[in-house]
Amino acid sequence: MIIYVIFGLVVAVALSWTLIKPRVIRFSVGLIFSIALIGAVALLTLNFTDHYGMKKVTTVRTQRGYSALGSQSAANVLIAKQLGTQSDNYIFAYREQRNGSTTTHFVPNQKKVTTMVKKRATYQVDKVKYAAVTTTTVRWGWKNATMKRWFNVGVQDGELVSQKRMIKVPDKTWIVLSPSQLKTLQKSMKKTAKSPISAAQQAEMRSLSKHQLAVRTVKQLKQELNN
C-alpha cells in the first residue's frame, strides 16, 4: 500500500507547488505534502534496509540421527568433513532412519552464496541418550497484519536470517570421524579381522549388551586413532 501512497504524494506535491496560486496556501500545502512524501520514502527505505515493521521468527526442529555405518560397526559413527580450517562448519554423513541408507547432509549450495553464508552445521559430543539433529532457523516475519498491509513489497516475508544445525551425539557410544580417519580405521579393522579370536573372547563378546559393545568399540577406536 505504501507504494500507492508515495505515488499519490508525488502527484500531490507536484500539483500543490504548481497549481495553487495563493503563495501562503501553496507553501503550506506543498510543505505538508513534501514532508509526508519524505516520511513515506524514509519508512519504505527503513523497511528494505533495517526490516522496519518486521520481527525475527525462530523455529526449532529436532530429529533422530543414526550411525553412518549401520550394522557394519558396533560403534555408532558420525562422519564429519570440516569446511575450511577454522570455520566450525561441517558436512555430515549419517542415516536418517535406522535401516535407511547413509546420506550426506548440509552441503553448501555454491549457486546461492547469500543464503549459503547464513547456514552453519556443527556437532557436539555430550552426555545424551541418542543422537539428534536440531535445526534452528531464524526468518523475518511481519509484526502484525497492519505492517504487512503497508509494507508488503518484494519478498521480505520469510527471508532467511540464519540457520544452525547442531548434531549432538552420545559421548560413550558414538565417535565422530573425518573421512580420512574413517579410511584409516577401516584398513586397521580389516587387518584385525584376519587375526584369530579365541573362544573365550567370543563368549565375552556375546555376553555384552549392544550398549556395552558400543562403549567398548568406541574406546578401542579412540585408542587406535591416538596410536
Short mmCIF file of C-alpha atoms in Angstrom, two decimals, residues 2-3 5-7 9-10 13 33-49 52 151:
data_model
loop_
_atom_site.label_atom_id
_atom_site.label_comp_id
_atom_site.label_asym_id
_atom_site.label_seq_id
_atom_site.Cartn_x
_atom_site.Cartn_y
_atom_site.Cartn_z
CA ILE A 2 2.83 2.42 0.78
CA ILE A 3 3.88 2.39 -2.90
CA VAL A 5 0.70 6.34 -1.07
CA ILE A 6 4.11 7.50 -2.30
CA PHE A 7 2.82 7.75 -5.86
CA LEU A 9 2.05 12.06 -2.60
CA VAL A 10 4.35 12.67 -5.57
CA VAL A 13 3.43 17.60 -4.20
CA PHE A 33 2.78 17.03 1.22
CA SER A 34 6.57 17.24 0.79
CA ILE A 35 7.19 16.25 4.42
CA ALA A 36 4.67 13.40 4.10
CA LEU A 37 6.43 12.18 0.94
CA ILE A 38 9.85 12.28 2.60
CA GLY A 39 8.44 10.40 5.60
CA ALA A 40 6.83 7.70 3.44
CA VAL A 41 10.02 7.18 1.42
CA ALA A 42 12.06 7.05 4.65
CA LEU A 43 9.79 4.36 6.12
CA LEU A 44 9.97 2.29 2.94
CA THR A 45 13.76 2.63 2.94
CA LEU A 46 13.92 1.52 6.58
CA ASN A 47 11.81 -1.49 5.68
CA PHE A 48 14.26 -2.52 2.98
CA THR A 49 17.45 -1.79 4.92
CA TYR A 52 11.15 -1.91 9.80
CA PHE A 151 4.98 -2.68 3.57
#
